[in-house]
Amino acid sequence: AKCCSKAVVFSVPSYACQRRTTLDNHNTILTDALSLLAEKAELSEEDGRGVAFRRAAAVLKCLPQPVTNMMQLRGLPCLGEHSFRVIKDILENGTSSEVESTQQSERYKALKVLTGIFGVGAKTADRWIRAGIHNLRQLQTSGQTLNQAQRAGLQHYDDLNLPVTKAEADAIGEIVEEAVVSVLPDAQITLIGGFRRGKLTGHDVDLLITHPDEGKEVGLMPKVVSWLQSKGFLLYQKTTINSYLESEEGPRRPSSNMDRFERCFSIFKLRHLSREDRGESESGCRLWRAVRVDLVVSPISQFAFALLGWTGSKLFERELRRWAGHEKAMSLGSHALYDNRQSRYLRATSEEEIFAHLGLEYIPPSERNA
Ligand code: 8DG
Ligand code: MN
Ligand code: MN
């Protein structure tokens, strides 16, 4: 039936990896609300509900203008009854009562504060809350045993909850480049994660390391870490070859997302950039800050897959994998792409080739901000 409203009606494909989502979001009021509800679900370990809210938010992020009328949402994918209710509430009342009550809830506030500690996931936070711990002071006097990551996280709590700027990310990149090149000349490093998508700030710095000669990269991570350690750049580090062991470094990820690259989760000690570099005046007297840094080493044969898999956004990655599996009978990971019908791996040396294998239009990093 034709609708009588003159409002613009949007048309959007259903997988986020079929859409171009820039950082220019015209519906931040709606997407912030849906993202908060997604986060609440993830913190309550209701992952299905979390993904549903993430998908709904992602649809609104790619619209060319603000939604002003519920009629405009007709025919849009991924918007369930619950998301509709939240959007309606905001369009009619200016706010969502569910978002407001969540923000005021003691449990949500405690979950946010506790999972704001590096090394603390939803499970640990929930256990602590059940033991009556709602804030950092209560945690410190509780006698709970913290692991090494959590102790470092608590120690650098304020710094690690301060956004990392692009200038700081570039400075970290230069330090890591010096480390990498001094232990293996010709090794290459690439800024990945949110900064590669053009974000101006992030919660950490993600770097991918490779070498043009296959095999030269083996065993590189421990050497890089030793170099950084010897120069006093690391406040904390955990190097792994197998991410199955890692469970509480962040939100839980689907098992298909697990990989076996050499990885290092770290906290860097970054000397404050000079006034000129920062384009602002000195504020305090602190000479350095702590910054979360993720390092990944990939063999060159898997580089394109690693690059695609670590550039994000997390929802974009999830949607790529869902598209591959459901629409193409393929399995996409950060190491490879497998075609289940042909029973073979599909090679690729660039992200463009991977999109082509998947039968998708190429979406550049700056348009993967779903
Ligand atoms: P932010 O730091 O600015 O907040 O955002 P981001 O850079 O997009 O998020 P991130 O949490 O740093 O994650 C960057 C990408 O890395 C994202 O696409 C998800 C991906 N990623 C992990 N952990 C793992 C993992 O264990 N395996 C694989 N393959 N990818 C991972 O964060
Ligand atoms: Mn990141
Ligand atoms: Mn990261």
CSV table of C-alpha atoms and ligand atoms in Angstrom, one decimal:
chain,number,residue,atom,x,y,z
A,1,ALA,CA,0.0,0.0,0.0
A,2,LYS,CA,1.2,3.5,-0.9
A,3,CYS,CA,1.9,5.6,2.2
A,4,CYS,CA,0.4,9.1,2.4
A,5,SER,CA,3.3,10.7,4.1
A,6,LYS,CA,5.6,12.9,2.1
A,7,ALA,CA,8.5,11.9,4.2
A,8,VAL,CA,11.5,10.3,2.4
A,9,VAL,CA,11.4,6.5,2.4
A,10,PHE,CA,14.8,4.8,2.6
A,11,SER,CA,15.9,1.6,1.0
A,12,VAL,CA,18.8,-0.3,2.5
A,13,PRO,CA,20.3,-3.8,1.7
A,14,SER,CA,20.1,-6.1,4.7
A,15,TYR,CA,23.8,-7.0,5.3
A,16,ALA,CA,26.0,-4.3,6.6
A,17,CYS,CA,28.8,-5.4,4.3
A,18,GLN,CA,26.6,-4.5,1.3
A,19,ARG,CA,26.3,-0.9,2.5
A,20,ARG,CA,28.6,2.1,2.7
A,21,THR,CA,28.6,3.4,6.2
A,22,THR,CA,30.8,6.5,6.7
A,23,LEU,CA,31.5,8.3,10.0
A,24,ASP,CA,28.9,10.9,9.0
A,25,ASN,CA,26.0,9.6,11.0
A,26,HIS,CA,22.8,11.6,10.7
A,27,ASN,CA,21.0,9.7,13.4
A,28,THR,CA,23.3,9.7,16.4
A,29,ILE,CA,20.5,10.3,18.9
A,30,LEU,CA,18.8,7.1,17.7
A,31,THR,CA,22.0,5.0,17.2
A,32,ASP,CA,23.4,6.1,20.6
A,33,ALA,CA,20.3,4.8,22.2
A,34,LEU,CA,20.3,1.5,20.3
A,35,SER,CA,24.0,1.1,21.0
A,36,LEU,CA,23.5,1.6,24.7
A,37,LEU,CA,20.9,-1.1,24.7
A,38,ALA,CA,23.2,-3.4,22.7
A,39,GLU,CA,25.9,-2.8,25.3
A,40,LYS,CA,23.5,-3.5,28.1
A,41,ALA,CA,22.6,-6.8,26.5
A,42,GLU,CA,26.3,-7.7,25.9
A,43,LEU,CA,27.1,-6.9,29.5
A,44,SER,CA,24.3,-9.2,30.6
A,45,GLU,CA,25.6,-11.9,28.3
A,46,GLU,CA,22.5,-11.8,26.1
A,47,ASP,CA,24.6,-11.9,22.9
A,48,GLY,CA,21.7,-12.5,20.5
A,49,ARG,CA,19.8,-9.4,21.7
A,50,GLY,CA,23.1,-7.4,21.6
A,51,VAL,CA,23.6,-8.3,17.9
A,52,ALA,CA,20.0,-7.4,17.1
A,53,PHE,CA,20.4,-3.9,18.6
A,54,ARG,CA,23.8,-3.5,16.8
A,55,ARG,CA,22.2,-4.4,13.5
A,56,ALA,CA,19.4,-2.0,14.0
A,57,ALA,CA,21.8,0.8,14.9
A,58,ALA,CA,23.9,0.0,11.9
A,59,VAL,CA,20.9,0.4,9.5
A,60,LEU,CA,20.2,3.9,10.9
A,61,LYS,CA,23.9,4.8,10.7
A,62,CYS,CA,23.9,4.5,6.9
A,63,LEU,CA,20.8,6.6,6.2
A,64,PRO,CA,21.4,9.8,4.2
A,65,GLN,CA,19.3,12.0,6.5
A,66,PRO,CA,17.8,12.0,10.0
A,67,VAL,CA,14.7,9.9,10.6
A,68,THR,CA,11.8,12.2,11.5
A,69,ASN,CA,8.8,10.0,11.1
A,70,MET,CA,8.1,6.3,11.8
A,71,MET,CA,6.7,5.9,8.3
A,72,GLN,CA,10.2,6.3,6.9
A,73,LEU,CA,11.3,3.1,8.5
A,74,ARG,CA,8.8,0.9,6.5
A,75,GLY,CA,10.7,-1.7,4.6
A,76,LEU,CA,14.0,-1.2,6.4
A,77,PRO,CA,15.8,-4.4,7.4
A,78,CYS,CA,16.9,-5.5,10.9
A,79,LEU,CA,14.5,-3.3,12.8
A,80,GLY,CA,12.7,-5.5,15.2
A,81,GLU,CA,9.7,-4.7,17.4
A,82,HIS,CA,11.9,-3.7,20.3
A,83,SER,CA,14.0,-1.3,18.2
A,84,PHE,CA,10.9,0.2,16.7
A,85,ARG,CA,9.6,0.9,20.2
A,86,VAL,CA,12.8,2.7,21.2
A,87,ILE,CA,12.9,4.8,18.0
A,88,LYS,CA,9.2,5.7,18.4
A,89,ASP,CA,9.7,6.7,22.0
A,90,ILE,CA,12.6,9.0,21.0
A,91,LEU,CA,10.8,10.6,18.0
A,92,GLU,CA,7.7,11.2,20.1
A,93,ASN,CA,9.2,12.1,23.5
A,94,GLY,CA,12.8,13.2,22.8
A,95,THR,CA,14.1,10.3,24.9
A,96,SER,CA,13.7,6.6,25.4
A,97,SER,CA,12.4,5.6,28.8
A,98,GLU,CA,14.3,2.3,28.6
A,99,VAL,CA,17.6,4.0,27.9
A,100,GLU,CA,17.0,6.5,30.7
A,101,SER,CA,16.1,3.8,33.2
A,102,THR,CA,19.2,1.7,32.1
A,103,GLN,CA,21.5,4.7,32.6
A,104,GLN,CA,20.1,5.2,36.1
A,105,SER,CA,20.3,1.6,37.1
A,106,GLU,CA,22.9,0.7,39.7
A,107,ARG,CA,23.6,-2.6,38.1
A,108,TYR,CA,24.3,-1.0,34.7
A,109,LYS,CA,26.5,1.7,36.3
A,110,ALA,CA,28.5,-0.9,38.2
A,111,LEU,CA,28.9,-3.1,35.1
A,112,LYS,CA,30.2,-0.1,33.1
A,113,VAL,CA,32.7,0.9,35.8
A,114,LEU,CA,34.0,-2.6,36.4
A,115,THR,CA,34.3,-3.7,32.7
A,116,GLY,CA,36.0,-0.3,32.1
A,117,ILE,CA,39.0,-2.1,33.8
A,118,PHE,CA,41.2,-3.7,31.2
A,119,GLY,CA,41.1,-7.4,31.6
A,120,VAL,CA,37.6,-7.5,33.2
A,121,GLY,CA,34.7,-8.9,31.2
A,122,ALA,CA,31.0,-9.3,31.8
A,123,LYS,CA,31.4,-12.5,33.7
A,124,THR,CA,33.9,-11.2,36.2
A,125,ALA,CA,32.0,-8.0,36.7
A,126,ASP,CA,28.8,-9.9,37.4
A,127,ARG,CA,30.6,-12.1,40.0
A,128,TRP,CA,32.0,-9.0,41.7
A,129,ILE,CA,28.6,-7.2,41.7
A,130,ARG,CA,27.1,-10.3,43.3
A,131,ALA,CA,29.8,-10.0,46.0
A,132,GLY,CA,28.6,-6.4,46.6
A,133,ILE,CA,31.3,-4.6,44.6
A,134,HIS,CA,30.0,-1.7,42.6
A,135,ASN,CA,32.9,0.6,42.2
A,136,LEU,CA,36.7,0.8,42.1
A,137,ARG,CA,37.1,1.7,45.8
A,138,GLN,CA,35.0,-1.3,46.9
A,139,LEU,CA,37.0,-3.5,44.6
A,140,GLN,CA,40.3,-2.3,46.0
A,141,THR,CA,39.2,-3.0,49.6
A,142,SER,CA,37.4,-6.3,48.8
A,143,GLY,CA,40.4,-8.6,48.9
A,144,GLN,CA,39.4,-10.0,45.5
A,145,THR,CA,42.4,-11.5,43.7
A,146,LEU,CA,43.1,-9.7,40.5
A,147,ASN,CA,45.1,-11.2,37.7
A,148,GLN,CA,48.1,-9.3,36.2
A,149,ALA,CA,46.1,-7.7,33.4
A,150,GLN,CA,43.4,-6.5,35.8
A,151,ARG,CA,46.0,-5.1,38.2
A,152,ALA,CA,47.5,-3.1,35.3
A,153,GLY,CA,44.0,-2.1,34.2
A,154,LEU,CA,43.2,-0.8,37.6
A,155,GLN,CA,46.5,1.0,37.9
A,156,HIS,CA,46.0,2.8,34.6
A,157,TYR,CA,42.2,3.1,34.8
A,158,ASP,CA,41.9,6.8,34.1
A,159,ASP,CA,44.4,6.9,31.2
A,160,LEU,CA,42.9,3.8,29.6
A,161,ASN,CA,39.4,5.3,29.7
A,162,LEU,CA,40.7,8.5,28.0
A,163,PRO,CA,40.2,8.4,24.2
A,164,VAL,CA,43.4,7.8,22.2
A,165,THR,CA,43.9,10.5,19.5
A,166,LYS,CA,45.1,9.9,15.9
A,167,ALA,CA,48.3,11.8,16.8
A,168,GLU,CA,49.0,9.4,19.7
A,169,ALA,CA,48.2,6.4,17.4
A,170,ASP,CA,50.7,7.7,14.9
A,171,ALA,CA,53.3,8.2,17.6
A,172,ILE,CA,52.8,4.6,18.8
A,173,GLY,CA,53.0,3.4,15.2
A,174,GLU,CA,56.5,5.1,14.9
A,175,ILE,CA,57.7,3.5,18.0
A,176,VAL,CA,56.5,0.0,16.9
A,177,GLU,CA,58.0,0.6,13.5
A,178,GLU,CA,61.4,1.4,15.0
A,179,ALA,CA,61.2,-1.8,17.1
A,180,VAL,CA,60.1,-4.0,14.2
A,181,VAL,CA,62.6,-2.7,11.8
A,182,SER,CA,65.5,-3.0,14.3
A,183,VAL,CA,64.8,-6.7,14.8
A,184,LEU,CA,63.7,-7.5,11.2
A,185,PRO,CA,64.6,-5.0,8.5
A,186,ASP,CA,62.0,-4.8,5.7
A,187,ALA,CA,59.1,-5.8,8.0
A,188,GLN,CA,56.1,-3.7,7.4
A,189,ILE,CA,53.5,-2.3,9.8
A,190,THR,CA,50.0,-1.1,9.1
A,191,LEU,CA,47.6,0.8,11.3
A,192,ILE,CA,44.4,-1.2,11.5
A,193,GLY,CA,41.2,-1.0,13.6
A,194,GLY,CA,39.1,2.1,13.9
A,195,PHE,CA,42.0,4.5,12.9
A,196,ARG,CA,42.2,2.8,9.5
A,197,ARG,CA,38.5,3.5,9.1
A,198,GLY,CA,39.2,7.2,9.6
A,199,LYS,CA,38.1,7.5,13.2
A,200,LEU,CA,39.7,10.5,15.0
A,201,THR,CA,39.9,8.8,18.4
A,202,GLY,CA,39.8,5.2,19.6
A,203,HIS,CA,39.9,3.0,22.7
A,204,ASP,CA,43.3,1.5,21.6
A,205,VAL,CA,45.8,1.4,18.8
A,206,ASP,CA,45.8,-1.7,16.5
A,207,LEU,CA,48.8,-2.6,14.4
A,208,LEU,CA,49.4,-5.4,11.9
A,209,ILE,CA,52.9,-6.5,11.2
A,210,THR,CA,54.1,-8.6,8.2
A,211,HIS,CA,57.2,-9.3,6.1
A,212,PRO,CA,57.3,-9.6,2.3
A,213,ASP,CA,59.1,-12.9,2.5
A,214,GLU,CA,56.9,-15.7,3.8
A,215,GLY,CA,58.2,-17.3,7.0
A,216,LYS,CA,60.5,-14.3,7.9
A,217,GLU,CA,57.8,-13.2,10.3
A,218,VAL,CA,57.9,-16.3,12.4
A,219,GLY,CA,58.9,-15.6,16.0
A,220,LEU,CA,58.9,-11.9,15.4
A,221,MET,CA,56.6,-10.9,18.2
A,222,PRO,CA,58.7,-11.9,21.2
A,223,LYS,CA,61.7,-10.0,19.7
A,224,VAL,CA,59.6,-6.9,19.1
A,225,VAL,CA,58.3,-7.2,22.7
A,226,SER,CA,61.8,-7.6,24.1
A,227,TRP,CA,63.0,-4.5,22.2
A,228,LEU,CA,60.0,-2.4,23.5
A,229,GLN,CA,60.5,-3.7,27.0
A,230,SER,CA,64.2,-2.9,27.0
A,231,LYS,CA,63.5,0.7,26.1
A,232,GLY,CA,60.8,1.0,28.8
A,233,PHE,CA,57.8,1.4,26.5
A,234,LEU,CA,55.7,-1.4,28.0
A,235,LEU,CA,53.7,-1.1,31.2
A,236,TYR,CA,52.0,-4.5,30.6
A,237,GLN,CA,52.1,-7.1,27.8
A,238,LYS,CA,50.7,-10.5,27.1
A,239,THR,CA,51.9,-12.3,24.0
A,240,THR,CA,49.9,-15.3,22.7
A,241,ILE,CA,50.0,-17.4,19.6
A,242,ASN,CA,46.5,-18.7,20.2
A,243,SER,CA,43.6,-16.4,21.0
A,244,TYR,CA,41.4,-19.3,22.3
A,245,LEU,CA,43.1,-18.6,25.7
A,246,GLU,CA,41.9,-15.0,25.7
A,247,SER,CA,38.4,-14.5,27.0
A,248,GLU,CA,38.1,-11.3,29.0
A,249,GLU,CA,40.1,-8.8,27.0
A,250,GLY,CA,36.9,-7.4,25.5
A,251,PRO,CA,33.3,-8.3,24.4
A,252,ARG,CA,32.9,-12.0,23.5
A,253,ARG,CA,33.4,-12.9,19.9
A,254,PRO,CA,32.0,-15.7,17.8
A,255,SER,CA,34.3,-18.7,17.6
A,256,SER,CA,34.7,-18.2,13.8
A,257,ASN,CA,36.5,-14.9,14.8
A,258,MET,CA,39.1,-16.7,16.8
A,259,ASP,CA,42.5,-16.9,15.2
A,260,ARG,CA,46.0,-18.1,15.6
A,261,PHE,CA,48.2,-15.2,14.8
A,262,GLU,CA,51.0,-14.1,17.1
A,263,ARG,CA,49.4,-11.4,19.1
A,264,CYS,CA,50.3,-9.0,21.9
A,265,PHE,CA,47.8,-7.2,24.1
A,266,SER,CA,49.8,-4.4,25.7
A,267,ILE,CA,49.7,-1.2,27.6
A,268,PHE,CA,52.2,1.4,26.3
A,269,LYS,CA,53.9,4.2,28.2
A,270,LEU,CA,53.7,7.0,25.8
A,271,ARG,CA,55.6,10.3,26.4
A,272,HIS,CA,53.3,13.2,25.9
A,273,LEU,CA,53.5,14.7,22.5
A,274,SER,CA,55.0,18.2,22.3
A,275,ARG,CA,52.7,21.2,22.2
A,276,GLU,CA,53.3,21.8,18.5
A,277,ASP,CA,52.5,18.1,17.7
A,278,ARG,CA,49.3,18.2,19.7
A,279,GLY,CA,48.2,21.7,18.6
A,280,GLU,CA,47.3,22.6,22.1
A,281,SER,CA,48.8,23.8,25.3
A,282,GLU,CA,50.2,21.7,28.1
A,283,SER,CA,47.5,21.0,30.7
A,284,GLY,CA,49.0,19.1,33.6
A,285,CYS,CA,52.5,18.1,34.6
A,286,ARG,CA,52.2,14.4,33.7
A,287,LEU,CA,55.0,13.5,31.3
A,288,TRP,CA,53.4,10.4,29.9
A,289,ARG,CA,50.1,8.5,29.6
A,290,ALA,CA,49.1,4.8,29.3
A,291,VAL,CA,47.7,3.6,26.0
A,292,ARG,CA,46.2,0.2,25.1
A,293,VAL,CA,48.0,-1.3,22.0
A,294,ASP,CA,47.1,-4.5,20.1
A,295,LEU,CA,49.9,-6.0,17.9
A,296,VAL,CA,49.2,-8.8,15.4
A,297,VAL,CA,51.8,-10.5,13.2
A,298,SER,CA,50.6,-12.1,9.9
A,299,PRO,CA,52.5,-14.1,7.2
A,300,ILE,CA,52.3,-12.2,3.9
A,301,SER,CA,50.2,-15.0,2.4
A,302,GLN,CA,47.4,-14.2,4.8
A,303,PHE,CA,47.9,-10.5,5.0
A,304,ALA,CA,44.9,-9.4,3.0
A,305,PHE,CA,42.6,-11.6,5.2
A,306,ALA,CA,44.3,-10.3,8.4
A,307,LEU,CA,43.9,-6.7,7.1
A,308,LEU,CA,40.2,-7.2,6.3
A,309,GLY,CA,39.6,-9.1,9.5
A,310,TRP,CA,41.2,-6.5,11.8
A,311,THR,CA,40.0,-3.3,10.3
A,312,GLY,CA,36.4,-3.7,11.6
A,313,SER,CA,34.0,-2.5,12.5
A,314,LYS,CA,33.1,-5.5,14.6
A,315,LEU,CA,29.6,-5.5,13.2
A,316,PHE,CA,31.0,-5.1,9.6
A,317,GLU,CA,33.2,-8.2,10.2
A,318,ARG,CA,30.4,-10.2,11.6
A,319,GLU,CA,28.2,-9.4,8.7
A,320,LEU,CA,30.9,-10.3,6.2
A,321,ARG,CA,31.2,-13.7,7.8
A,322,ARG,CA,27.4,-14.1,7.8
A,323,TRP,CA,27.2,-13.1,4.2
A,324,ALA,CA,30.0,-15.5,3.3
A,325,GLY,CA,28.3,-18.4,5.1
A,326,HIS,CA,24.6,-17.8,4.4
A,327,GLU,CA,24.8,-16.4,0.9
A,328,LYS,CA,27.9,-17.9,-0.7
A,329,ALA,CA,28.5,-21.2,1.3
A,330,MET,CA,32.0,-19.9,2.1
A,331,SER,CA,33.8,-19.6,5.4
A,332,LEU,CA,35.7,-16.3,5.9
A,333,GLY,CA,38.2,-15.9,8.7
A,334,SER,CA,41.2,-13.6,9.4
A,335,HIS,CA,43.5,-16.2,7.8
A,336,ALA,CA,41.7,-17.4,4.7
A,337,LEU,CA,38.5,-17.8,2.7
A,338,TYR,CA,37.2,-21.3,2.1
A,339,ASP,CA,34.7,-22.2,-0.6
A,340,ASN,CA,32.6,-25.1,0.7
A,341,ARG,CA,31.1,-25.9,-2.7
A,342,GLN,CA,34.4,-26.2,-4.5
A,343,SER,CA,36.1,-27.6,-1.3
A,344,ARG,CA,39.1,-25.3,-1.7
A,345,TYR,CA,40.7,-22.1,-0.3
A,346,LEU,CA,40.4,-18.9,-2.4
A,347,ARG,CA,43.6,-17.0,-2.6
A,348,ALA,CA,43.8,-13.2,-2.3
A,349,THR,CA,46.5,-10.6,-2.1
A,350,SER,CA,44.2,-7.6,-1.6
A,351,GLU,CA,41.0,-6.8,0.2
A,352,GLU,CA,39.5,-6.0,-3.2
A,353,GLU,CA,40.0,-9.6,-4.3
A,354,ILE,CA,38.3,-10.9,-1.2
A,355,PHE,CA,35.2,-8.7,-1.8
A,356,ALA,CA,35.2,-10.0,-5.4
A,357,HIS,CA,35.4,-13.6,-4.3
A,358,LEU,CA,32.4,-12.9,-2.0
A,359,GLY,CA,30.4,-11.3,-4.9
A,360,LEU,CA,30.3,-8.0,-3.0
A,361,GLU,CA,31.0,-4.5,-4.2
A,362,TYR,CA,34.3,-3.3,-2.7
A,363,ILE,CA,33.7,-1.2,0.4
A,364,PRO,CA,36.8,0.9,1.5
A,365,PRO,CA,37.8,1.1,5.2
A,366,SER,CA,36.3,4.6,5.6
A,367,GLU,CA,32.9,3.1,4.6
A,368,ARG,CA,33.0,0.1,7.0
A,369,ASN,CA,31.9,2.1,10.0
A,370,ALA,CA,28.7,0.0,10.5
B,1,8DG,P1,38.2,1.4,18.9
B,1,8DG,O1,39.5,0.7,19.2
B,1,8DG,O2,38.4,2.7,18.2
B,1,8DG,O3,37.2,1.5,20.0
B,1,8DG,O4,37.4,0.5,17.7
B,1,8DG,P2,38.0,-0.7,16.9
B,1,8DG,O5,39.4,-0.4,16.5
B,1,8DG,O6,37.1,-0.9,15.7
B,1,8DG,O7,37.8,-1.9,17.8
B,1,8DG,P3,38.9,-3.0,18.4
B,1,8DG,O8,38.2,-3.6,19.6
B,1,8DG,O9,40.2,-2.4,18.6
B,1,8DG,O10,38.9,-4.1,17.3
B,1,8DG,C1,39.5,-3.9,16.0
B,1,8DG,C2,39.3,-5.1,15.1
B,1,8DG,O11,40.0,-6.2,15.6
B,1,8DG,C3,37.8,-5.5,15.1
B,1,8DG,O12,37.4,-5.6,13.7
B,1,8DG,C4,37.7,-6.8,15.7
B,1,8DG,C5,39.1,-7.3,15.6
B,1,8DG,N1,39.5,-8.3,16.6
B,1,8DG,C6,39.6,-8.1,17.9
B,1,8DG,N2,39.9,-9.3,18.5
B,1,8DG,C7,40.0,-10.2,17.5
B,1,8DG,C8,40.4,-11.5,17.5
B,1,8DG,O13,40.6,-12.2,18.5
B,1,8DG,N3,40.4,-12.1,16.2
B,1,8DG,C9,40.2,-11.4,15.1
B,1,8DG,N4,40.3,-12.0,13.9
B,1,8DG,N5,39.8,-10.1,15.1
B,1,8DG,C10,39.8,-9.5,16.3
B,1,8DG,O14,39.4,-7.1,18.5
B,2,MN,MN,40.9,-0.4,18.1
B,3,MN,MN,42.0,-3.6,19.5
